[in-house]
Short mmCIF file of C-alpha atoms in Angstrom, two decimals:
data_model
loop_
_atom_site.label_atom_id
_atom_site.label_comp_id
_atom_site.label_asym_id
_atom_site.label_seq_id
_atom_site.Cartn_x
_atom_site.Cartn_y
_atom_site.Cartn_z
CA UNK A 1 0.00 0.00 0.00
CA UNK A 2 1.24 3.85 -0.91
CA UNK A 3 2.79 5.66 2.32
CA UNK A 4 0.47 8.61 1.29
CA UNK A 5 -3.12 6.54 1.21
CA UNK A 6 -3.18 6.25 5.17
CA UNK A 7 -3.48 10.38 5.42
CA UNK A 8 -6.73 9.73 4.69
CA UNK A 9 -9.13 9.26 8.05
CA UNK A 10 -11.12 6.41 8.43
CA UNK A 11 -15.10 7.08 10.08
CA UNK A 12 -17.56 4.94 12.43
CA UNK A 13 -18.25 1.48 11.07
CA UNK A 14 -15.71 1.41 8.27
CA UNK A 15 -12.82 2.19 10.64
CA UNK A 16 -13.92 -0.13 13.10
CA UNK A 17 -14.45 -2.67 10.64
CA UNK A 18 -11.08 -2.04 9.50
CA UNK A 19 -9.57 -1.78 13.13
CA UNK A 20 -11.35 -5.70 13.98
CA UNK A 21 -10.25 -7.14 10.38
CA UNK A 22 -6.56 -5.91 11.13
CA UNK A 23 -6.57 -7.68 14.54
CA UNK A 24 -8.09 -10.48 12.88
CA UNK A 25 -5.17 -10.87 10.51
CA UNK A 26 -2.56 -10.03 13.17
CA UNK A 27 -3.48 -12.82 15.27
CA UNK A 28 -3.96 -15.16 12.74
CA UNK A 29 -0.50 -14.26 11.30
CA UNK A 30 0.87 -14.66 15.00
CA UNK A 31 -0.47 -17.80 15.35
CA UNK A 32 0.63 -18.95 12.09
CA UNK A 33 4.26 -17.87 13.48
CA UNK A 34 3.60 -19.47 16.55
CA UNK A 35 2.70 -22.56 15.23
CA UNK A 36 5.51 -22.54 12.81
CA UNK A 37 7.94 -22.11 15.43
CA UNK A 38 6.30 -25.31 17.36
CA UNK A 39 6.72 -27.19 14.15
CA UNK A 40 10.12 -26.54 14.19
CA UNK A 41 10.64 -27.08 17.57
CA UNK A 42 8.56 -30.46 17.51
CA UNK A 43 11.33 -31.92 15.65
CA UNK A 44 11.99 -35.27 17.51
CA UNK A 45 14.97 -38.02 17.17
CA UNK A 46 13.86 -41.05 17.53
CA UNK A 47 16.28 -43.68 19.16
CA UNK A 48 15.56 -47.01 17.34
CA UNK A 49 17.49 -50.58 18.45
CA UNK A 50 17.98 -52.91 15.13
CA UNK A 51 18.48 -55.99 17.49
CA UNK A 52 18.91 -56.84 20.91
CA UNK A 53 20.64 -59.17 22.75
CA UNK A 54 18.72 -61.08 25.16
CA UNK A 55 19.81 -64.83 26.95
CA UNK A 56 19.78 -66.27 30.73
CA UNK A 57 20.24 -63.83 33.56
CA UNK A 58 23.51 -62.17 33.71
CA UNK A 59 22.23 -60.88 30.27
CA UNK A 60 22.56 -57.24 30.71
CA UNK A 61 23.78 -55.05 27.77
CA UNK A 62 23.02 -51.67 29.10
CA UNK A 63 25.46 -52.50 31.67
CA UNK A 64 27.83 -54.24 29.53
CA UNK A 65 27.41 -57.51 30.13
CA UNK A 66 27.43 -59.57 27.09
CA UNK A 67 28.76 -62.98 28.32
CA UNK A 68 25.24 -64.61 29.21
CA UNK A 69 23.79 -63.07 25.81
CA UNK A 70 23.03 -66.28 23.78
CA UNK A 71 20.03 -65.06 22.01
CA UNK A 72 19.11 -62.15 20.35
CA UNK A 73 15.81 -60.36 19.54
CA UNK A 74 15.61 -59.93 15.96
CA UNK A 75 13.59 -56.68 15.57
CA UNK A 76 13.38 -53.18 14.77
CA UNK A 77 12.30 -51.60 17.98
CA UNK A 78 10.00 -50.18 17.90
CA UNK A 79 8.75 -52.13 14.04
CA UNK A 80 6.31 -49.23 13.51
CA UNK A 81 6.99 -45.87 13.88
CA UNK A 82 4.35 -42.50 12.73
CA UNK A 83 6.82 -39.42 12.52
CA UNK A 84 6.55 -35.57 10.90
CA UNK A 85 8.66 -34.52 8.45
CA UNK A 86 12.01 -33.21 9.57
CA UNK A 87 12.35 -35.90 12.55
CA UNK A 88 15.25 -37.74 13.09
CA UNK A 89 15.87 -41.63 13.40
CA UNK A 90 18.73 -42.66 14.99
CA UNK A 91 19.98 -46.64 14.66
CA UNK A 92 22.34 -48.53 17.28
CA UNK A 93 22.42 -52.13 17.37
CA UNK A 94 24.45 -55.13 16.74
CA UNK A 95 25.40 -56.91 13.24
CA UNK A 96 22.79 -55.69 11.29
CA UNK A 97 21.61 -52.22 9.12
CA UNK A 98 19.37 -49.98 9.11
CA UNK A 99 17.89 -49.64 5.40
CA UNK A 100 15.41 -47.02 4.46
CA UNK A 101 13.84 -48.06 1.30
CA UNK A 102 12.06 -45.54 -1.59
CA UNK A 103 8.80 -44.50 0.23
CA UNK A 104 5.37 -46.54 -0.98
CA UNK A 105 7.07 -49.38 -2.17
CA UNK A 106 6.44 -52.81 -1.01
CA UNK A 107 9.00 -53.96 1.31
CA UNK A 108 8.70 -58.17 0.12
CA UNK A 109 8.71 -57.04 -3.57
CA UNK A 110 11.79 -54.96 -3.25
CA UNK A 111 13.79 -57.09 -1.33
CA UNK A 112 12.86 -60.16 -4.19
CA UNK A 113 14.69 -57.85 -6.67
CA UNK A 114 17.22 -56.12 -5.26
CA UNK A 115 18.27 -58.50 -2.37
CA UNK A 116 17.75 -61.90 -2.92
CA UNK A 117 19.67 -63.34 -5.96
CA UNK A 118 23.04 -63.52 -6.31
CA UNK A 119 24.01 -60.13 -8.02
CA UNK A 120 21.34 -57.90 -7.09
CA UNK A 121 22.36 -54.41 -6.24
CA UNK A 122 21.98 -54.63 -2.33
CA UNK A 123 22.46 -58.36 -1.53
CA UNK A 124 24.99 -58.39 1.46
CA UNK A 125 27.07 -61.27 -0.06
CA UNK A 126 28.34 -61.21 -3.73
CA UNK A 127 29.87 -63.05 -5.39
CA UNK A 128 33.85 -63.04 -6.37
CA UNK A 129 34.58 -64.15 -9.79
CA UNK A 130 38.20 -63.64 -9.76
CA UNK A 131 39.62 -65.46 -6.63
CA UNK A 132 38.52 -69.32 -6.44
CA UNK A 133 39.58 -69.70 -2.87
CA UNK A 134 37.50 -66.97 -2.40
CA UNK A 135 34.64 -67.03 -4.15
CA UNK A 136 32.55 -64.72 -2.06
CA UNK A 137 33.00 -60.98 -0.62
CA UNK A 138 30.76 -58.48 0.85
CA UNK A 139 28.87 -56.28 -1.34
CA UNK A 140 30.17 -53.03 -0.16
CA UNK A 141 26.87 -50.99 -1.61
CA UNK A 142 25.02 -53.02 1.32
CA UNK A 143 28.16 -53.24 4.09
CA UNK A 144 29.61 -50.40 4.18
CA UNK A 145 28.47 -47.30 5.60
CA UNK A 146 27.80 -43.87 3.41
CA UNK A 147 31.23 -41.82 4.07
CA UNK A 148 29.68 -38.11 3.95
CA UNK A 149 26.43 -38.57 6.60
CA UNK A 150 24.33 -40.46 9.17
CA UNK A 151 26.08 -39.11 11.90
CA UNK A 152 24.20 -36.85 14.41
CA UNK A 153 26.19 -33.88 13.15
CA UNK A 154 25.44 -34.58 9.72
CA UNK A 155 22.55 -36.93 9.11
CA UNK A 156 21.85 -38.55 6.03
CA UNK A 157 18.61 -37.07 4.08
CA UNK A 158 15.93 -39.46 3.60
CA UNK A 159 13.26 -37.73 0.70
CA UNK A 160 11.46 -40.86 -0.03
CA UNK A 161 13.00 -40.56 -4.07
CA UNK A 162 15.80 -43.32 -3.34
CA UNK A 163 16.76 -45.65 -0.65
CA UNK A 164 19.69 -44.86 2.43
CA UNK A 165 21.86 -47.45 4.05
CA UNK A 166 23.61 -47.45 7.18
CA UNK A 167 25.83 -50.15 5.65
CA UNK A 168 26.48 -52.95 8.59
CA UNK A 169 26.21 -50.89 12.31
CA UNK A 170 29.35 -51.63 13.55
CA UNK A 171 31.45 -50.97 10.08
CA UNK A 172 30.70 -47.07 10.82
CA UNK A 173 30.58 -45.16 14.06
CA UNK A 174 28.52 -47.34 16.14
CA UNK A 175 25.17 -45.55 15.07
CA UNK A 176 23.48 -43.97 12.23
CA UNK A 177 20.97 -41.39 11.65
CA UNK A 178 19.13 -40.09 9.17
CA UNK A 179 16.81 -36.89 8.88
CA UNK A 180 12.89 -37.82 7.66
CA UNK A 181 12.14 -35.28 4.97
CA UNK A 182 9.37 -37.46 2.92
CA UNK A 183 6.32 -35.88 2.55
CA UNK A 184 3.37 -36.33 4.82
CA UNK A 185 0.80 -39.36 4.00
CA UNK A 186 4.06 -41.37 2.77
CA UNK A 187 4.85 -44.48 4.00
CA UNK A 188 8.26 -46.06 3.61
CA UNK A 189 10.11 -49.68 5.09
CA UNK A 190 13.55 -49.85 6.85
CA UNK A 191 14.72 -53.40 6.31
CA UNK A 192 18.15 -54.97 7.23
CA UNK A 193 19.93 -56.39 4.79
CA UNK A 194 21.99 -59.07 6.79
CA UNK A 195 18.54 -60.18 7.62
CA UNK A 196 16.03 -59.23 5.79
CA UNK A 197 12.51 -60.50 7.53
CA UNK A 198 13.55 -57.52 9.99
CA UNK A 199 11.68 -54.77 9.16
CA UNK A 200 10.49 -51.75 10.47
CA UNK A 201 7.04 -49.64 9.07
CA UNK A 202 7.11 -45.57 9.17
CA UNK A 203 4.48 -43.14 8.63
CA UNK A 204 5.37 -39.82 7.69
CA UNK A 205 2.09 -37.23 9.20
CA UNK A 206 1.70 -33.78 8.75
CA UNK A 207 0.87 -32.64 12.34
CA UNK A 208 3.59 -33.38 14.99
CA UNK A 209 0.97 -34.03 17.76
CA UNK A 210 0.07 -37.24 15.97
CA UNK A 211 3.60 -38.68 15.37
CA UNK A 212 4.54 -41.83 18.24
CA UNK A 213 6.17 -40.73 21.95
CA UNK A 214 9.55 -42.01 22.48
CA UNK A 215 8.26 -43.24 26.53
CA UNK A 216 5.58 -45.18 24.81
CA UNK A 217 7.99 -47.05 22.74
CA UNK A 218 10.36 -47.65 25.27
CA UNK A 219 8.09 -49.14 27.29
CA UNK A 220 6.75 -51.85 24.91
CA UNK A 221 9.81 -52.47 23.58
CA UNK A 222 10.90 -53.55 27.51
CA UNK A 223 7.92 -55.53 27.06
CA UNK A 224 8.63 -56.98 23.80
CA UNK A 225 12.15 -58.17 24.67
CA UNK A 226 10.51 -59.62 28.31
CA UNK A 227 8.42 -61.97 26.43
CA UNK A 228 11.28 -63.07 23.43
CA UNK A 229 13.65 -63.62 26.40
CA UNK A 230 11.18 -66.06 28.39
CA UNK A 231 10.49 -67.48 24.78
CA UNK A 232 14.34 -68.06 24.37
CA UNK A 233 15.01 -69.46 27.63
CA UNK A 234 11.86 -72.22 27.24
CA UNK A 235 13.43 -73.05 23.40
CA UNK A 236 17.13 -73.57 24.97
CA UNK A 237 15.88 -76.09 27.65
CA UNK A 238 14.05 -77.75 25.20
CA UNK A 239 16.67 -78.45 23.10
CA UNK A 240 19.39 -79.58 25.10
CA UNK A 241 17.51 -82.38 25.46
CA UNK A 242 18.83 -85.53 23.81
CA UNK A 243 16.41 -86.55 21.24
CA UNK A 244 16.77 -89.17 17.99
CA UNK A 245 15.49 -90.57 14.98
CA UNK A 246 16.23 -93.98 13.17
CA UNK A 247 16.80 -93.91 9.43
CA UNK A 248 17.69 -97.35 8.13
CA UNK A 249 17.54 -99.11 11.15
CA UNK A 250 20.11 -96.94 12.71
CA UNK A 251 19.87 -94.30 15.33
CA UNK A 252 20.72 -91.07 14.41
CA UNK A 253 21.38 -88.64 17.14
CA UNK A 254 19.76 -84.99 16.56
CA UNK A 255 21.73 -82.11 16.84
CA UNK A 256 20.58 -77.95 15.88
CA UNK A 257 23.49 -75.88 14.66
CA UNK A 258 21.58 -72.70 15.96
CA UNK A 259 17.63 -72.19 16.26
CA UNK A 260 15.42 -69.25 15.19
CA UNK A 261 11.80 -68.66 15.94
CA UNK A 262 9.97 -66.49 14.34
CA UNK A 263 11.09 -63.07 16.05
CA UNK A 264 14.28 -64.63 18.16
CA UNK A 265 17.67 -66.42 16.92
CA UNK A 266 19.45 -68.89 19.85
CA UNK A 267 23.21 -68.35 19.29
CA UNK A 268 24.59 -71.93 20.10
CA UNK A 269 24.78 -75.54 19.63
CA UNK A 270 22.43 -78.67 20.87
CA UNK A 271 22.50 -80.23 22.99
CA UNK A 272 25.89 -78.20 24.15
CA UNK A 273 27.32 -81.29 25.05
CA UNK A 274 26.46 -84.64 23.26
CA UNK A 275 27.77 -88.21 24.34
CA UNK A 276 27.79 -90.98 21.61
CA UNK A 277 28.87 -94.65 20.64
CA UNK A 278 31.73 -95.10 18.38
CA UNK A 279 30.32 -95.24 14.65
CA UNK A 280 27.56 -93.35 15.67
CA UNK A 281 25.75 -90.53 13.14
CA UNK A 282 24.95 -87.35 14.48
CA UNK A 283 22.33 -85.42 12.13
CA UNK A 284 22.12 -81.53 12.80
CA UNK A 285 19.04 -79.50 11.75
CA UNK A 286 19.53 -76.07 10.07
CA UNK A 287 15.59 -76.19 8.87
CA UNK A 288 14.45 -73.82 11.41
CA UNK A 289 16.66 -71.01 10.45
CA UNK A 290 14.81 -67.84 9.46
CA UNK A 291 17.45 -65.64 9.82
CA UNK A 292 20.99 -66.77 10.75
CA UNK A 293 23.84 -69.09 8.61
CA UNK A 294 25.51 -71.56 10.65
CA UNK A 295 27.99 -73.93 10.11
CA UNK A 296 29.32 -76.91 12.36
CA UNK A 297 32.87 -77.24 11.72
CA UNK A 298 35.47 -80.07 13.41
CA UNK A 299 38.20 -79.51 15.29
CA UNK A 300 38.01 -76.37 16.80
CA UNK A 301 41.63 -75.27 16.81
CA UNK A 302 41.73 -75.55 13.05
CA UNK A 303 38.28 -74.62 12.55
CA UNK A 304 38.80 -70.86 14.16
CA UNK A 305 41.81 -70.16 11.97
CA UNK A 306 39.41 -70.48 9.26
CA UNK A 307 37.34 -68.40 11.00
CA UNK A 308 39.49 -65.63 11.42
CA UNK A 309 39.34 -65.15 7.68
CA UNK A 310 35.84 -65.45 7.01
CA UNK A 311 34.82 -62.19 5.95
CA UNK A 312 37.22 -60.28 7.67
CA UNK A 313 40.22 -59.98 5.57
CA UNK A 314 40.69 -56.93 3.42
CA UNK A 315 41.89 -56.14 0.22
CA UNK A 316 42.24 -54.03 -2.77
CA UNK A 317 41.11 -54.65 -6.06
CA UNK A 318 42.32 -52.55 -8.75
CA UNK A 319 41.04 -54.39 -11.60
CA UNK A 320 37.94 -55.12 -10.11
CA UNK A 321 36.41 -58.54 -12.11
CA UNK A 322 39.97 -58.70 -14.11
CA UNK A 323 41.98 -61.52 -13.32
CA UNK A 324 45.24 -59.45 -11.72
CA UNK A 325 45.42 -60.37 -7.96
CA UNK A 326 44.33 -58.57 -5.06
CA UNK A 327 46.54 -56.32 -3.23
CA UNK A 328 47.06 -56.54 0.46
CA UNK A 329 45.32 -53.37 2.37
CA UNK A 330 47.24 -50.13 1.84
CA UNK A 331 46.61 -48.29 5.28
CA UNK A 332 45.81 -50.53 8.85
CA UNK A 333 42.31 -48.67 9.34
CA UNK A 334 39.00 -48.28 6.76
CA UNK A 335 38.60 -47.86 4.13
CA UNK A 336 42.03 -49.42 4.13
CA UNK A 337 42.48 -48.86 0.49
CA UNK A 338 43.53 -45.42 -1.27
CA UNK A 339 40.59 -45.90 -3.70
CA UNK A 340 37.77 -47.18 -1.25
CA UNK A 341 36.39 -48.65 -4.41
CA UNK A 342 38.64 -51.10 -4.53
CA UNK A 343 37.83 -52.66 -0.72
CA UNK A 344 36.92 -56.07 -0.80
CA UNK A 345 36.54 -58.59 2.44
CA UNK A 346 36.80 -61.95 1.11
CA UNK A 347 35.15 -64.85 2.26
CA UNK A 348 36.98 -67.91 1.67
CA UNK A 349 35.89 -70.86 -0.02
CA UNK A 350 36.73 -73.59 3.15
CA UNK A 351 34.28 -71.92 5.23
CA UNK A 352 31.47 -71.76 2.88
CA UNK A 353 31.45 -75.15 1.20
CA UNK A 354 31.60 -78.61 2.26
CA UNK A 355 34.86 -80.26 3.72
CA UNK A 356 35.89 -83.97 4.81
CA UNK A 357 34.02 -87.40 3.83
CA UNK A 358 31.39 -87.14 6.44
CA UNK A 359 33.21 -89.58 8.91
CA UNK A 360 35.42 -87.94 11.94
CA UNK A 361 38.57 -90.45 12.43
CA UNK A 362 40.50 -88.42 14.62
CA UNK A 363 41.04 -85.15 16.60
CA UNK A 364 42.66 -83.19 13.86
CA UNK A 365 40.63 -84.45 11.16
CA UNK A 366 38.82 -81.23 9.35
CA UNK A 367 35.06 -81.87 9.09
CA UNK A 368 32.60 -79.26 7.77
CA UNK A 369 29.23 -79.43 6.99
CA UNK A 370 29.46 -75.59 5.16
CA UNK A 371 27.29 -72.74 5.66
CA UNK A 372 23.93 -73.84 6.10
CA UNK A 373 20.50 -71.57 6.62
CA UNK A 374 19.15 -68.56 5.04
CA UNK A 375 20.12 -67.91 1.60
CA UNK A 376 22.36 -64.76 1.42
CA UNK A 377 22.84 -64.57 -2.19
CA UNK A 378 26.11 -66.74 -1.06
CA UNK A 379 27.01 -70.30 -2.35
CA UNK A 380 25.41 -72.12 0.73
CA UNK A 381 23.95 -75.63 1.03
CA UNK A 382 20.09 -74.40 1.96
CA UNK A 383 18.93 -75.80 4.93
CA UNK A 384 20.20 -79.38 4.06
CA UNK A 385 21.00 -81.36 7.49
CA UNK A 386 24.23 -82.25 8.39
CA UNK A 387 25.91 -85.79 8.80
CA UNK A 388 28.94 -87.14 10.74
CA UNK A 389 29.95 -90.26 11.41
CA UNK A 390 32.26 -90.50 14.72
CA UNK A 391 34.56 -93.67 13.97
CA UNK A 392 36.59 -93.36 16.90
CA UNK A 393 36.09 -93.44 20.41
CA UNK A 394 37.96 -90.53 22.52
CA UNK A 395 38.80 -90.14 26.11
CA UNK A 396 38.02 -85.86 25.71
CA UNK A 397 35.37 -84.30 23.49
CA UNK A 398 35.96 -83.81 19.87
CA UNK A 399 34.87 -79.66 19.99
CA UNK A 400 33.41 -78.02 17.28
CA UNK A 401 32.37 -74.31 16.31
CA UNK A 402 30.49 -72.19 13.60
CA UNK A 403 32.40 -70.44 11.71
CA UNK A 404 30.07 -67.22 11.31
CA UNK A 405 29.81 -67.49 14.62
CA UNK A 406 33.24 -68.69 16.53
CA UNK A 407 31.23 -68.39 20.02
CA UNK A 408 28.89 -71.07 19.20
CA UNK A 409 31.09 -73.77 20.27
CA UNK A 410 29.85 -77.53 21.54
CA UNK A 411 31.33 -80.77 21.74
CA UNK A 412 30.71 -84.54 21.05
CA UNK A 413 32.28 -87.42 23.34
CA UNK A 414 32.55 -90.88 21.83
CA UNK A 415 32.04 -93.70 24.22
#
């Protein structure tokens, strides 16, 4: 409005008229500030676990104490979320990642195409074509964390337009987080990778009074892990309870390498401790696995040397499929390599496939059934059982491990 148009007087109604409207539009433009500074200041960061460890008593992570955790909870918590626009999430949690996928698309489709086979974009396992002993390595598009965001000084930007990966937890800083900025009425998955029936469900709304309270999902998720710890506990003395089959009118003694349920994964062997007649077949299970790959691998001492290099040796690749040799890391920390392209962690070819006849002889005789379980996209035998013969009596258990998972140890005496 022209300076010189308010030197003309306003009279009775009209004035007053003008006087109420004016008020009218100051307070709506004073609440419109008002409520745009509460948006703002509504912005909430939302602490979400991607796994928990869980077991027998002593279980206590918040504390530190990791040595009775045999079990884990395999969850999102909380698995649905309703946020605004311009919250944070923030992921801790074991061996997993935190995987925001395009908004609106279905989370069982996308995984089926872009991390299932062998060779999709965001499988966690892929395959190596140019090392033989190695014939596997991490896919470092799904392992490795982004190097410019996701932490709480600079979080990654989620729009909805294209998915953001945390890479594998405990590759980066220990956490990752990522700022929401999809629009409201979208709905988008965060999946893990390393296990992908974990899943988590977020809502993007408009106002911030209807997004979830951090207290309320605490508290269920105290809840949630109560329950998947008492269901843990009853599985584990269930199965260390000797139990066979006969197949061929032999007995076959049953053995798990690992059990999952449908929400919880039992980190060890059963029965811990098995006792057996010479020539006697022990048949473990790897049918029930939902989310884990195990292996049972004789004898120990050899069996976590082998371990040692499953998955976690580096290298650089500078020819990438080419058929020139890796090259030994170039620095002692990530990425380890001068051109982080070039990082590869190998996963050798002893500790994925099949070793031995099937028939232990002695204590130093290398027997391994292979990884076994979920399909990673990796050369694995399924969920195919297991078979070993014991031929020879012993006076001290023959031990045994997994090599994806050294701590699940157990042990087999031979009467």
């Amino acid at each position: 409005m022209p300076r010189g148009s308010w030197a003309v007087p306003e009279r009775g109604s009209t004035l007053r008229k003008r006087v109420t409207s004016m008020v009218a539009l100051v307070a709506l433009a004073s609440a419109l500030l008002v409520n745009g500074a509460t948006v703002a200041q509504a912005a909430t960061n939302y602490s979400i676990t991607v796994g928990a460890p869980i077991g027998g008593s002593a279980c206590n992570p918040g504390a530190g104490q990791f040595d009775d955790c045999w079990a884990e909870s395999m969850r999102f918590l909380p698995d649905r979320l309703t946020v605004h626009k311009g919250d944070t999430l923030t992921f801790t949690g074991g061996f997993h990642t935190a995987t925001a996928l395009p908004a609106n698309a279905d989370a069982q489709d996308w995984v089926d195409k872009n991390a299932t086979n062998l060779g999709s974009p965001y499988t966690f396992l892929a395959p190596n074509v140019d090392d033989a002993d190695n014939p596997a390595k991490l896919n470092n598009a799904a392992a490795l964390p982004p190097s410019d965001c996701g932490v709480p000084e600079a979080p990654c930007d989620y729009t909805g337009d294209a998915v953001v990966n945390s890479g594998a937890l405990p590759f980066g800083p220990g956490a990752f987080t990522m700022t929401v900025n999809a629009d409201p009425g979208d709905v988008f998955w965060v999946v893990c990778l390393i296990h992908t029936h974990m899943r988590m469900k977020v809502t993007v709304v408009a106002d911030a009074a209807a997004a979830s309270q951090q207290s309320s999902l605490d508290s269920a998720a105290a809840q949630t892990l109560a329950e998947d710890t008492e269901l843990a506990q009853a599985v584990d003395a269930k199965l260390n309870k000797p139990s066979s089959h006969t197949v061929d009118g032999h007995k076959v003694q049953d053995a798990f390498a690992g059990y999952d349920t449908h929400n919880v994964t039992l980190y060890r062997m059963y029965p811990h401790k098995l006792k057996v007649a010479k020539n006697s077949t022990v048949r473990w299970h790897f049918s029930e696995l939902v989310y884990e790959i195990h292996s049972v691998t004789f004898p120990e001492s050899e069996a976590l040397a082998v371990a040692n290099d499953f998955g976690n040796t580096p290298s650089c690749d500078p020819d990438g499929a080419g058929s020139a040799p890796n090259n030994p890391p170039e620095m002692a920390a990530p990425p380890f390599c001068n051109d982080p392209s070039q990082l590869e962690f190998l996963v050798t070819g002893r500790g994925i496939f099949p070793q031995g006849d099937g028939v232990l002889k002695s204590a130093t005789d290398f027997e391994n059934s292979g990884v076994r379980g979920v399909d990673l996209a990796a050369p694995t035998q399924g969920h195919a059982p297991y078979d070993l013969k014991f031929a020879k009596s012993s006076t001290k258990p023959y031990k045994y491990i997994c090599l994806v998972h050294p701590f699940m140890r157990g042990s087999v005496l031979v009467k």
